[in-house]
Coordinates of C-alpha atoms in Angstrom, one line a residue:
Chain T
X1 CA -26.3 59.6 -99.0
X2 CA -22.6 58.6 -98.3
X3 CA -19.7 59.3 -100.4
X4 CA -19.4 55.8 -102.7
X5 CA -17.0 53.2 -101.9
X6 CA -16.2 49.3 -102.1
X7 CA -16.9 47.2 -99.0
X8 CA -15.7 44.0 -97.9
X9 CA -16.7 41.7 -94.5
X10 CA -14.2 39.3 -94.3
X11 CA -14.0 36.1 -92.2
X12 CA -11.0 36.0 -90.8
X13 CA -8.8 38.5 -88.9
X14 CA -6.0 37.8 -91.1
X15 CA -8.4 38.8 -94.2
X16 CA -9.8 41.8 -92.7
X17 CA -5.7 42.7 -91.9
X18 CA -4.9 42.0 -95.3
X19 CA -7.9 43.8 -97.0
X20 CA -7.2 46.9 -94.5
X21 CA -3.5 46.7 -96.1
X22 CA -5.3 48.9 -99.8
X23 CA -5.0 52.4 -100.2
X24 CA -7.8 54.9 -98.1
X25 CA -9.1 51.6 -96.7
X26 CA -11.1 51.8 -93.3
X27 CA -11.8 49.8 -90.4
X28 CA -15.9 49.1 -89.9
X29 CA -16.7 48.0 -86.4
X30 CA -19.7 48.9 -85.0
X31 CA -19.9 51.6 -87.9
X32 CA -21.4 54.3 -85.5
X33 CA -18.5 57.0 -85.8
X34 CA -17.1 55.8 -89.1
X35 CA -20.3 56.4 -91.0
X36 CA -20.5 59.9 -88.9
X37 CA -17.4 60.8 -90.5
X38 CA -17.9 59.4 -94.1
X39 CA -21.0 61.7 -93.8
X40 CA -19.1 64.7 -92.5
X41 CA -16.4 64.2 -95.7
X42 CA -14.0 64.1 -92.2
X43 CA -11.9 61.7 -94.2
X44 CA -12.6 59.6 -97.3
X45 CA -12.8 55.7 -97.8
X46 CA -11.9 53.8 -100.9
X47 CA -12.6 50.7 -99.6
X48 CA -14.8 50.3 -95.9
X49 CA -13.6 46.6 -94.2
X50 CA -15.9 45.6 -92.1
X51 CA -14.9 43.3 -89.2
X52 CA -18.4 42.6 -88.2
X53 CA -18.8 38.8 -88.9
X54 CA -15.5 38.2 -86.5
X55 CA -17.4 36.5 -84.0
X56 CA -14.5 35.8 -81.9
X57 CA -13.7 39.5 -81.4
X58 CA -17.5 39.5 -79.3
X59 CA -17.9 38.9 -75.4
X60 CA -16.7 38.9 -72.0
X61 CA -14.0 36.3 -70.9
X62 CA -12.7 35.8 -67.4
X63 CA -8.8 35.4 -67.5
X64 CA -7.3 32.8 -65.1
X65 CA -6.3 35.5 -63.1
X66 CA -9.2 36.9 -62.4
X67 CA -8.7 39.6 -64.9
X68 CA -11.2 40.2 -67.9
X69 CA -10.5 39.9 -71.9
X70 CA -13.5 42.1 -73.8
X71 CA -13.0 41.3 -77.6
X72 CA -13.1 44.6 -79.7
X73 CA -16.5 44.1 -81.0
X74 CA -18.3 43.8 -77.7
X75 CA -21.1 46.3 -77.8
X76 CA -20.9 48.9 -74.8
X77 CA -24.5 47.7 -73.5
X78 CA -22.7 44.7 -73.4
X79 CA -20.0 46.2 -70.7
X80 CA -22.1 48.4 -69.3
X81 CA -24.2 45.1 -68.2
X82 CA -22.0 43.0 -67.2
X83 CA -22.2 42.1 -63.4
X84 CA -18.7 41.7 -62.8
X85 CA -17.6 44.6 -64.7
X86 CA -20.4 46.6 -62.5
X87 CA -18.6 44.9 -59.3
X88 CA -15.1 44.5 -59.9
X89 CA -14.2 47.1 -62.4
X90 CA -17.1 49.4 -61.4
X91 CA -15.2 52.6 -63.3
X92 CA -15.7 51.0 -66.8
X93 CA -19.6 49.5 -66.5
X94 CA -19.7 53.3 -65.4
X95 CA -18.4 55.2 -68.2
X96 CA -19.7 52.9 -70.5
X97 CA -23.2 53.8 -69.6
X98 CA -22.7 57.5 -70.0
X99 CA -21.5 56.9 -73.8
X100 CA -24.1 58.4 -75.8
X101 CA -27.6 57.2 -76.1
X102 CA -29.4 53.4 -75.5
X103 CA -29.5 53.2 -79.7
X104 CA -25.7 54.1 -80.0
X105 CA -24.5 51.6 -77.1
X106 CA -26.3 48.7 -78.7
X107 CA -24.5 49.5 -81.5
X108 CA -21.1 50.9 -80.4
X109 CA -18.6 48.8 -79.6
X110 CA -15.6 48.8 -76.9
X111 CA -13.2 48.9 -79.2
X112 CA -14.5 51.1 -81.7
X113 CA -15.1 53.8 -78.8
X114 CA -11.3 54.2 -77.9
X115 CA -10.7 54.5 -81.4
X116 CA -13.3 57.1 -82.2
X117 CA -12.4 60.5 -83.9
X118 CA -12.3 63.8 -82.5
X119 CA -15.2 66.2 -81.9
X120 CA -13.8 68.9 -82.6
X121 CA -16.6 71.2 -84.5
X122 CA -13.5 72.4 -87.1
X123 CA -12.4 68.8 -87.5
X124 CA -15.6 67.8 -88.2
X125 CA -16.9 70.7 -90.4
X126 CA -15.5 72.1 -93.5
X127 CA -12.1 73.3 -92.3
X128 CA -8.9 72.1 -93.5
X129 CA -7.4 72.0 -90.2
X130 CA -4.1 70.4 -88.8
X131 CA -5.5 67.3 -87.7
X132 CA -6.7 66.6 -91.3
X133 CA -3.6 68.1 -93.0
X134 CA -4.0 71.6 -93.5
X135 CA -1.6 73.9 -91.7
X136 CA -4.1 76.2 -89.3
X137 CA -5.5 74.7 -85.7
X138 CA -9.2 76.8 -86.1
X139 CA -9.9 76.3 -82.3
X140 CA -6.4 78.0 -81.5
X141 CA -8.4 81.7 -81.8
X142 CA -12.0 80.2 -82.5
X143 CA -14.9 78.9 -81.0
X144 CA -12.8 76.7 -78.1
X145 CA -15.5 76.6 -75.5
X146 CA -15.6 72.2 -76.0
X147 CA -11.7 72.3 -76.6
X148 CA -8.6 71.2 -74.0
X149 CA -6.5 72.9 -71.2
X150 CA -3.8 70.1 -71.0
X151 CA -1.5 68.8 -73.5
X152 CA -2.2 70.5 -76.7
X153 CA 1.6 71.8 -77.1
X154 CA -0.2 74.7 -78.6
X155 CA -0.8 72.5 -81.7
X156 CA -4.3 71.1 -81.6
X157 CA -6.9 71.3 -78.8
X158 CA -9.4 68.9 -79.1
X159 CA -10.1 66.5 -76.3
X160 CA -10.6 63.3 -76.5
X161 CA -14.1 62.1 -76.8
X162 CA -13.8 58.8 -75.5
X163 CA -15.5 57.9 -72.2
X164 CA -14.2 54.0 -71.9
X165 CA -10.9 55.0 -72.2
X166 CA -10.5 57.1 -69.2
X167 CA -12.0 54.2 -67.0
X168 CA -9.8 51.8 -69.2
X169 CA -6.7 54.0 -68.0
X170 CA -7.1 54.2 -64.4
X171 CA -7.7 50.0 -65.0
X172 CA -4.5 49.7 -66.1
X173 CA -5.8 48.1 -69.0
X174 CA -4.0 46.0 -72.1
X175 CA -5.1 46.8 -76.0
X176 CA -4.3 43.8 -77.7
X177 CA -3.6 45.1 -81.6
X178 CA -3.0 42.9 -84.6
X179 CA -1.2 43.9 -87.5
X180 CA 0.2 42.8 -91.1
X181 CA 3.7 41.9 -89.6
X182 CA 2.7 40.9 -86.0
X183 CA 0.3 40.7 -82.4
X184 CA 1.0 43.1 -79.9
X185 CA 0.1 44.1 -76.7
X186 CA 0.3 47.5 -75.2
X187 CA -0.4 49.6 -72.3
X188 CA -3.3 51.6 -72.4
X189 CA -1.6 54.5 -71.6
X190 CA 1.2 54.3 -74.4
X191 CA -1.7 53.6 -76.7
X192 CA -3.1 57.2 -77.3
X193 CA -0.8 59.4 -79.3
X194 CA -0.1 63.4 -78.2
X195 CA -0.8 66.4 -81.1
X196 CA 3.0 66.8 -80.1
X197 CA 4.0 63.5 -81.7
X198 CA 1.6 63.1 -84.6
X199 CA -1.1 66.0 -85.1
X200 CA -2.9 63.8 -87.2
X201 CA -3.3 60.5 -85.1
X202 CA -5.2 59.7 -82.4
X203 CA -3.8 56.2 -81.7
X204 CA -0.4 54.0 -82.5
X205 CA -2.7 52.0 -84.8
X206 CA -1.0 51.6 -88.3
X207 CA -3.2 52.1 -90.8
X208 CA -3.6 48.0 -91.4
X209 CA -3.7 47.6 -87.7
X210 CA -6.8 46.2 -85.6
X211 CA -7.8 46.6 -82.2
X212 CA -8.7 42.9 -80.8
X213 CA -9.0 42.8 -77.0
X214 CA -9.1 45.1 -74.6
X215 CA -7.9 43.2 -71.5
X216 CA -8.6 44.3 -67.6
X217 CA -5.8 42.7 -65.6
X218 CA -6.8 41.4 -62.1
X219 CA -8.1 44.3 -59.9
X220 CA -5.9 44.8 -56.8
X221 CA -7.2 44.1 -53.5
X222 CA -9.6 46.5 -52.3
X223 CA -9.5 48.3 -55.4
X224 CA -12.6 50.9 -55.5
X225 CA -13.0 52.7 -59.0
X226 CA -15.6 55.1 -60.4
X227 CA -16.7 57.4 -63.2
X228 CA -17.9 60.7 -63.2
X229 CA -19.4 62.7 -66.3
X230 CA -20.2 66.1 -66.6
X231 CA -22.1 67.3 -69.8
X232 CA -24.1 70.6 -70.6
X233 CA -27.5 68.9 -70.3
X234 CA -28.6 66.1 -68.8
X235 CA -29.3 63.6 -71.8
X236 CA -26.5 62.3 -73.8
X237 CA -24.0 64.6 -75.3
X238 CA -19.9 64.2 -75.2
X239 CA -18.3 64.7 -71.6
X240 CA -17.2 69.0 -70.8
X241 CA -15.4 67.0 -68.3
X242 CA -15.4 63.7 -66.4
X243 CA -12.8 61.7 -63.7
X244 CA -12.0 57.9 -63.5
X245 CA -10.6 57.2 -60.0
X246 CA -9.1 53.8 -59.1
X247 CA -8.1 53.9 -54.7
X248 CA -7.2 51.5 -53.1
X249 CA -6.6 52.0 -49.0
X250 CA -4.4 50.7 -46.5
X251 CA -6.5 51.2 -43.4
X252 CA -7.4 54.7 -44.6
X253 CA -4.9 55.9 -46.2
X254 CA -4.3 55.7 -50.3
X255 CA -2.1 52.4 -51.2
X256 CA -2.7 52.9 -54.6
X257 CA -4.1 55.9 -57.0
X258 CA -5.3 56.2 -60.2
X259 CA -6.4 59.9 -61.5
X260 CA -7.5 60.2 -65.4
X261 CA -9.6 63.4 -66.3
X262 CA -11.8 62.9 -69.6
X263 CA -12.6 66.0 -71.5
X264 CA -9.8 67.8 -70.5
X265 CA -6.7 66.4 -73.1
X266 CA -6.5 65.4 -76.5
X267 CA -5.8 62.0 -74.6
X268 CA -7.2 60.9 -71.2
X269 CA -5.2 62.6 -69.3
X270 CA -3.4 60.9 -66.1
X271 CA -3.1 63.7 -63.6
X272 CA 0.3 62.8 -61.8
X273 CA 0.0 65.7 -59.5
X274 CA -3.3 64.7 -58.1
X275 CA -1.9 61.3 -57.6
X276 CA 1.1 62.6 -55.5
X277 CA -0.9 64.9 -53.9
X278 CA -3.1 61.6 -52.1
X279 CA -1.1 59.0 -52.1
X280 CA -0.2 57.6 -48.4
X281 CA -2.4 60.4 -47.2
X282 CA -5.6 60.2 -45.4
X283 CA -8.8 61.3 -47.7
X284 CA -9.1 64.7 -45.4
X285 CA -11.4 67.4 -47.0
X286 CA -7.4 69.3 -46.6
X287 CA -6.4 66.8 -48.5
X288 CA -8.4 66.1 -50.9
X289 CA -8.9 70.2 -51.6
X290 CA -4.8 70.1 -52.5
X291 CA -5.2 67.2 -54.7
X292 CA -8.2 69.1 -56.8
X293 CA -5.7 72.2 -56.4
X294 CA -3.0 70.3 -58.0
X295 CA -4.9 68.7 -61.1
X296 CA -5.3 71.5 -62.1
X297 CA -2.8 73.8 -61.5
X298 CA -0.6 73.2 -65.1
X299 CA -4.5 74.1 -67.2
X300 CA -3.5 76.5 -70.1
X301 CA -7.1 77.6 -70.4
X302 CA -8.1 78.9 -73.9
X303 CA -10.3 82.1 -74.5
X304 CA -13.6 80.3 -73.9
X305 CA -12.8 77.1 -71.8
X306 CA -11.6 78.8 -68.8
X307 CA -15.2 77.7 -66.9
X308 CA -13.6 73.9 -67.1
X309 CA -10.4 75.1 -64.6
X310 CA -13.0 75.1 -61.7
X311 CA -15.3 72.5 -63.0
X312 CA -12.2 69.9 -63.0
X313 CA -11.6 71.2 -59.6
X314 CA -14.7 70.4 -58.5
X315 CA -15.0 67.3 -60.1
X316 CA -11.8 65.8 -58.5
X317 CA -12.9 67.2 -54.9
X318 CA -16.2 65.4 -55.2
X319 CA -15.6 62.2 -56.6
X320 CA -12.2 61.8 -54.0
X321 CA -14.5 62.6 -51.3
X322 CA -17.1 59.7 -52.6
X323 CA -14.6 57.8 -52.3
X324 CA -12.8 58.0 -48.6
X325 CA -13.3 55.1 -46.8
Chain F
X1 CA -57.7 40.7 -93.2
X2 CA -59.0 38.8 -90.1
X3 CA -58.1 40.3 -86.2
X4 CA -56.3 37.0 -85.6
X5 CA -53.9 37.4 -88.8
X6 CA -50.7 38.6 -88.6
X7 CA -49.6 41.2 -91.0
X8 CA -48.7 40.3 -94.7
X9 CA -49.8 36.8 -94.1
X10 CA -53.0 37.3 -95.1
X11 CA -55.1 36.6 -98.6
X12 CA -55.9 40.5 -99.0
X13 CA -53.5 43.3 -100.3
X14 CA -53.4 46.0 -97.9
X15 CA -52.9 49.3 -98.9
X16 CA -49.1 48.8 -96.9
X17 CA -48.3 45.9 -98.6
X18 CA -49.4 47.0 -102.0
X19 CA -46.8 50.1 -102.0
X20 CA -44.1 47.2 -100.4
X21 CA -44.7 45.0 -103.7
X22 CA -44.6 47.8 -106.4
X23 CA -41.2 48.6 -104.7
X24 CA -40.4 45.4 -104.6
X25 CA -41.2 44.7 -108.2
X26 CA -39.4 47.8 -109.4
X27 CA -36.3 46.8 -107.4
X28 CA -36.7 43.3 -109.4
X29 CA -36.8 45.2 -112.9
X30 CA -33.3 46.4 -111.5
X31 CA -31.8 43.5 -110.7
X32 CA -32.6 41.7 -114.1
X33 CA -31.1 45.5 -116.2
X34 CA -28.4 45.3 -114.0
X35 CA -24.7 43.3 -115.4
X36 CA -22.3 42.1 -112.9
X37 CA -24.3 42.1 -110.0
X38 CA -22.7 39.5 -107.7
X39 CA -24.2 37.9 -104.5
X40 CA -22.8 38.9 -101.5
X41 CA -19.8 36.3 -100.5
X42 CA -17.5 36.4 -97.6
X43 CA -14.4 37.8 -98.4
X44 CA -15.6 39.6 -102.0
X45 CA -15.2 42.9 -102.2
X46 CA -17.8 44.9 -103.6
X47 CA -16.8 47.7 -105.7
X48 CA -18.6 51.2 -105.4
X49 CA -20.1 51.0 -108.3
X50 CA -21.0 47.6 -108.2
X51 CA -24.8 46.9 -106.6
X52 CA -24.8 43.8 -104.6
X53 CA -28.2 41.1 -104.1
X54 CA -28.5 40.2 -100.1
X55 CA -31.6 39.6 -98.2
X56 CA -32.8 41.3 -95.0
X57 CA -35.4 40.1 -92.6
X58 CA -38.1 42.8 -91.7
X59 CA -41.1 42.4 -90.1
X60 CA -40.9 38.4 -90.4
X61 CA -41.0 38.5 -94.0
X62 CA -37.6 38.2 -96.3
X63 CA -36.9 41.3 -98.9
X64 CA -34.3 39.8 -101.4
X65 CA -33.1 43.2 -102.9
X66 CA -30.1 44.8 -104.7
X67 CA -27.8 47.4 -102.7
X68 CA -25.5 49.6 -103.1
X69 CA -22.3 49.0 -100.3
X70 CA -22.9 53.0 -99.1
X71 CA -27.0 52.7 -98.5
X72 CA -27.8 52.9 -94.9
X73 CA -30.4 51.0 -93.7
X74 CA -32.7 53.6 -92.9
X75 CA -32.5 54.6 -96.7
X76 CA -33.4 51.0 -98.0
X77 CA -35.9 50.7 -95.3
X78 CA -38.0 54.0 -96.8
X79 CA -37.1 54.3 -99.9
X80 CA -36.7 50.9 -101.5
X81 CA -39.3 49.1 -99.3
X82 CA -41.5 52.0 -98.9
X83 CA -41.6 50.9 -95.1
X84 CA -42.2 55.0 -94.3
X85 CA -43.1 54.5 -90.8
X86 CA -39.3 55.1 -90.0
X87 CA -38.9 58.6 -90.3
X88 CA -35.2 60.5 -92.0
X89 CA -34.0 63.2 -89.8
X90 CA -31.1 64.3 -88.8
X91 CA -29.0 61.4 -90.6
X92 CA -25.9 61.2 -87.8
X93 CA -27.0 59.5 -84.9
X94 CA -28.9 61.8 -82.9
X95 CA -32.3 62.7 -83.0
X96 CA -33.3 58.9 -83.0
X97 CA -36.5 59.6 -85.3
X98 CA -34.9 56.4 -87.5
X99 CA -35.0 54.0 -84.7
X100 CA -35.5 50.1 -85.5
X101 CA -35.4 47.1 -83.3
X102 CA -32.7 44.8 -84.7
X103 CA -32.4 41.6 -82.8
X104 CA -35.2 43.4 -80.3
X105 CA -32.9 46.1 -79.4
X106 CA -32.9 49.7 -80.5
X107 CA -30.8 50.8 -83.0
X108 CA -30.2 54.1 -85.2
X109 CA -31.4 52.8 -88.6
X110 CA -28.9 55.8 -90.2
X111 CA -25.8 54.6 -88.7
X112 CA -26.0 50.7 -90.3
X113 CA -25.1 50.2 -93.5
X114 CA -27.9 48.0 -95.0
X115 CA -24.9 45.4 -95.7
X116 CA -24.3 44.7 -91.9
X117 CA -28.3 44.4 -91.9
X118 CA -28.0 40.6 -93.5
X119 CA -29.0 38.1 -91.0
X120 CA -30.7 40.4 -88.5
X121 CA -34.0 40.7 -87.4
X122 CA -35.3 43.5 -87.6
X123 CA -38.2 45.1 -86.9
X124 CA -40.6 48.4 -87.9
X125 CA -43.4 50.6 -86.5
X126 CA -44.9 48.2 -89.2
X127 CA -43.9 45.2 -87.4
X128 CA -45.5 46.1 -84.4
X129 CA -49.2 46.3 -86.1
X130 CA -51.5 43.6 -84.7
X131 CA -53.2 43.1 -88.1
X132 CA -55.0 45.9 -89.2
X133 CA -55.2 47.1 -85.0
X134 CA -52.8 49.4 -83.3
X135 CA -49.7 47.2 -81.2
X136 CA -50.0 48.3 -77.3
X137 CA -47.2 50.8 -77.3
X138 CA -48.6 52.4 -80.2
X139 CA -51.9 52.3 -78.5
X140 CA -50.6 53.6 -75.3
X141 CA -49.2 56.8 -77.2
X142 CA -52.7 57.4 -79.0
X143 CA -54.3 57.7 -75.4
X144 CA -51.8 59.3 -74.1
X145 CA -51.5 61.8 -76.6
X146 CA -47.8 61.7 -76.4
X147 CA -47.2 63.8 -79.2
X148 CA -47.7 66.9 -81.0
X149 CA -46.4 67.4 -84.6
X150 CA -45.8 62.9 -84.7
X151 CA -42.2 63.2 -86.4
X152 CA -40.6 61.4 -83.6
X153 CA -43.3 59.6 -82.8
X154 CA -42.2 56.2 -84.7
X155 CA -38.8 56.5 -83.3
X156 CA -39.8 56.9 -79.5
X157 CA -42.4 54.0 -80.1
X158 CA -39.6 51.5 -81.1
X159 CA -37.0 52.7 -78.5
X160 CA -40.1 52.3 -75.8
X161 CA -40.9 48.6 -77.5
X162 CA -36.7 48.0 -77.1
X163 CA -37.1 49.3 -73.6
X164 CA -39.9 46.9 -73.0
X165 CA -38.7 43.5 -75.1
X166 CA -35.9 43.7 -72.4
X167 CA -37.6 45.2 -69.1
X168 CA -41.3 45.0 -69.1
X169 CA -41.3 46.4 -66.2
X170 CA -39.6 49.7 -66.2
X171 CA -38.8 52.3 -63.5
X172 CA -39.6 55.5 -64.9
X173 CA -35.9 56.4 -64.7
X174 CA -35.7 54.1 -67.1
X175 CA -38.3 54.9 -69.2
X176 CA -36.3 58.3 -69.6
X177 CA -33.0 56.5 -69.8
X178 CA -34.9 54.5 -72.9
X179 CA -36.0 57.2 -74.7
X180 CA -33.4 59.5 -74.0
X181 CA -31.3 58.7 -77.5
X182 CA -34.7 60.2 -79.0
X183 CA -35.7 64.1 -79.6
X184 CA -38.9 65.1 -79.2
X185 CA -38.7 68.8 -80.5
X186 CA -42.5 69.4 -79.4
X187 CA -41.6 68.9 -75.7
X188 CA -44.4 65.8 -75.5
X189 CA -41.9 64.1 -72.2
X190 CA -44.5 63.6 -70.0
X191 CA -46.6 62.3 -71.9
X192 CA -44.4 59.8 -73.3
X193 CA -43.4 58.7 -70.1
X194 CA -47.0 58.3 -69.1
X195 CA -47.4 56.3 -72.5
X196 CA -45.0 53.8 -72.1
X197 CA -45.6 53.4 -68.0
X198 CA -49.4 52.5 -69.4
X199 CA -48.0 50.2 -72.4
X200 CA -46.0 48.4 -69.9
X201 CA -48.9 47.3 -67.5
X202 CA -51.1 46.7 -70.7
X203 CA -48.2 44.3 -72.6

């Protein structure tokens, strides 16, 4: 039985903003990971605001541009469908059918899955760890097999769980947020927040702050994009480490890269070196070998997770080479 | 109750139906003891302690029943309707032994709140009785034997009707790729794969 608390399902976005606006109150989307955590005592919820009725925050729109807007509650069965996410923004309809099981993408929605909480077994058991408060990282010198190599500024190591986000990076996408005071729009990749900036966020999101669209601007020309996942069995289970690619190619050389590892960061995590390391280049097994060399040469492997150093590496040199023209 | 019947629709009491109306009447002996019960309206919030009246759809027949805001579906489903074909296992979205149809597709009955339920169509292992007979997935699993110890054998039955409602045709990738949000801790794969590859050509 979950932990008691009141529940409201607004009709309006400006309600929902205004009821998310009370003390411990929390966002209920497609309720998949919220009600995982309410369970888990990961947080608590006086109040549990659902946005479920918000029909206009549902489905697929083509933007004059040729871009895409997916409202928030669009369900990832829904993406993963889609035939023009499949063609045009292949990276996404392929992440989005690695997230978890059939049941939990009918349910799940887009925006709920960039917004999702860390899996972190410490986090989510009974430890009173950084990211919920307490002053000890439990992963630092415990079980860390699951945990990150980049960006944990020796603070906390959990990676992030998403797998749309990745593919939602290397898309260049928008996240279209609104809020008590105003609308935003930000760049995807100014939208996840570093342990070094706030240990206990995962997002910008203020606490009265919704996540509305998630918008795909107009692929470039050419554009090829993909998405890799690598997990410790074959059925569904979080990514040990995955790769979103966006090339595109000037007769065969790379015009334009995109390079975000999943499982790897407690944010997908843009590898700039890889990026450098094939841009205007040829896709030559030399080539491509440095590029793998450089993602990860900056890993701070912890006690257990040293297996993912050559797992990334051979992730990057697989899916570049699927990709040469 | 005649073949040609559909469930609950009939003159008799089935032993099914008889457990679903002592519930029902026991939940009704609630509602009347209980003060400030409110009906669920749009932007009211209901309190934790507070139950709430709303109606859900199961198996084409309308339960009007008081909640509390925290009960999950699966929970209302068993132990208010007495529906027990949907089995309670691991309660967090994994082992799939709770799965419903709800608008046809598969769902974790554990991770929906029996709130978001209102309006939905939803369906159990229940639902898919022809009368008194087995539904053809359920018969397909019988034949099959495509179990050992049964607990997951509600929950792959519904995920494989899912499957089917929206590809009657399946690949048997996909027929693993449909039942693969399910556990099936007796090993019984195969034979579920042959179970729903025989349902399909018998729907």
């Amino acid at each position: 039985m979950l932990p008691n608390f009141a529940y409201t399902r607004p009709d309006t976005l400006k309600e929902a903003v205004k009821q998310l606006g009370s003390e411990e109150a929390r966002l209920h989307a497609g309720g998949t990971d919220l009600l995982g955590c309410l369970r888990d005592g990961v947080f608590s919820a006086q109040k549990v605001v659902s946005i479920s009725k918000l029909d206009a925050l549902r489905g697929i729109t083509k933007t004059s541009k040729g871009g895409l807007e997916i409202g928030t509650l669009t369900t990832i069965t829904a993406v993963a469908e889609h035939p023009l996410i499949q063609s045009d923004f292949t990276a996404l309809a392929n992440a989005a059918g690695e997230v978890a099981s059939p049941q939990l993408r009918n349910q799940g929605t887009l925006g709920g899955n960039i917004c999702q909480k860390p899996r972190c077994w410490y986090y989510r058991g009974e430890f009173d760890c950084l990211r919920k408060g307490g002053d000890t990282c439990y992963a630092a010198e415990g079980e860390n097999q699951y945990h990150c190599l980049f960006g944990s500024d020796d603070t906390c190591f959990i990676v992030h769980p998403s797998d749309t986000a990745p593919a939602l990076t290397v898309l260049d996408a928008q996240v279209r947020i609104a809020g008590r005071w105003r609308k935003k729009t930000v760049p995807i990749d100014s939208f996840f927040v570093l342990p070094a900036d706030d240990v206990q966020k995962e997002t910008i999101l203020g606490a009265d702050d919704i996540v509305t669209e998630i918008v795909l601007p107009p692929p470039p020309a050419g554009i090829k994009s993909s998405y890799c996942k690598v997990r410790a069995r074959r059925s569904w289970d979080f990514a040990l480490a995955g790769i979103a690619l966006a090339l595109a190619f000037n007769d065969a050389k790379v015009a334009h890269a995109r390079v975000v590892l999943s499982g790897a960061a407690p944010i997908p995590w843009r590898s700039m070196a890889a990026e450098e390391a094939i841009m205007g280049q040829e896709l030559t097994p030399d080539i491509i070998s440095k590029a793998a060399t450089a993602a990860v040469k900056d890993a701070e492997p912890l006690a257990q997770n040293g297996y993912k150093v050559p797992l990334f590496k051979g992730l990057v040199e697989q899916e570049l080479a699927k990709m040469k023209v | 109750m005649a073949k040609n019947k559909k469930p609950h629709r009939g003159k008799g009491v089935t032993r099914r139906e008889f457990m679903t109306n002592v519930s029902a009447g026991a939940v009704a002996v609630a509602a009347a003891g209980t003060l400030g019960a409110k009906d669920a309206e749009a932007t009211a919030v209901i309190k934790p302690e507070d139950m709430v009246t709303i109606d859900l759809q199961i198996n084409q027949r309308r339960h009007r029943l008081l909640v509390e805001p925290r009960w999950s579906l699966l929970f209302v489903i068993r132990e208010k309707l007495g529906l027990t074909a949907t089995k309670f296992g691991c309660e967090r979205g994994e082992c799939g032994s709770c799965t419903v149809l709800v608008n046809d597709v598969p769902l974790y009955a554990c991770m929906m709140l029996a709130m978001e339920a209102q309006d939905l169509k939803i369906t159990t292992l229940e639902g898919l009785m022809q009368g008194e007979a087995l539904g053809p997935v359920q018969k397909a699993f019988l034949e099959q034997d495509a179990y050992q110890c049964g607990y997951c054998t509600s929950g792959q039955i519904m995920a494989a009707e899912g499957l089917l409602r929206k590809q009657p045709h399946p690949s048997i990738e996909e027929i693993q790729t449909g039942v693969s949000g399910n556990l099936c801790r007796c090993g019984a794969y195969p034979h579920i794969f042959k179970a729903i590859a025989q349902a399909a050509k018998a729907r």
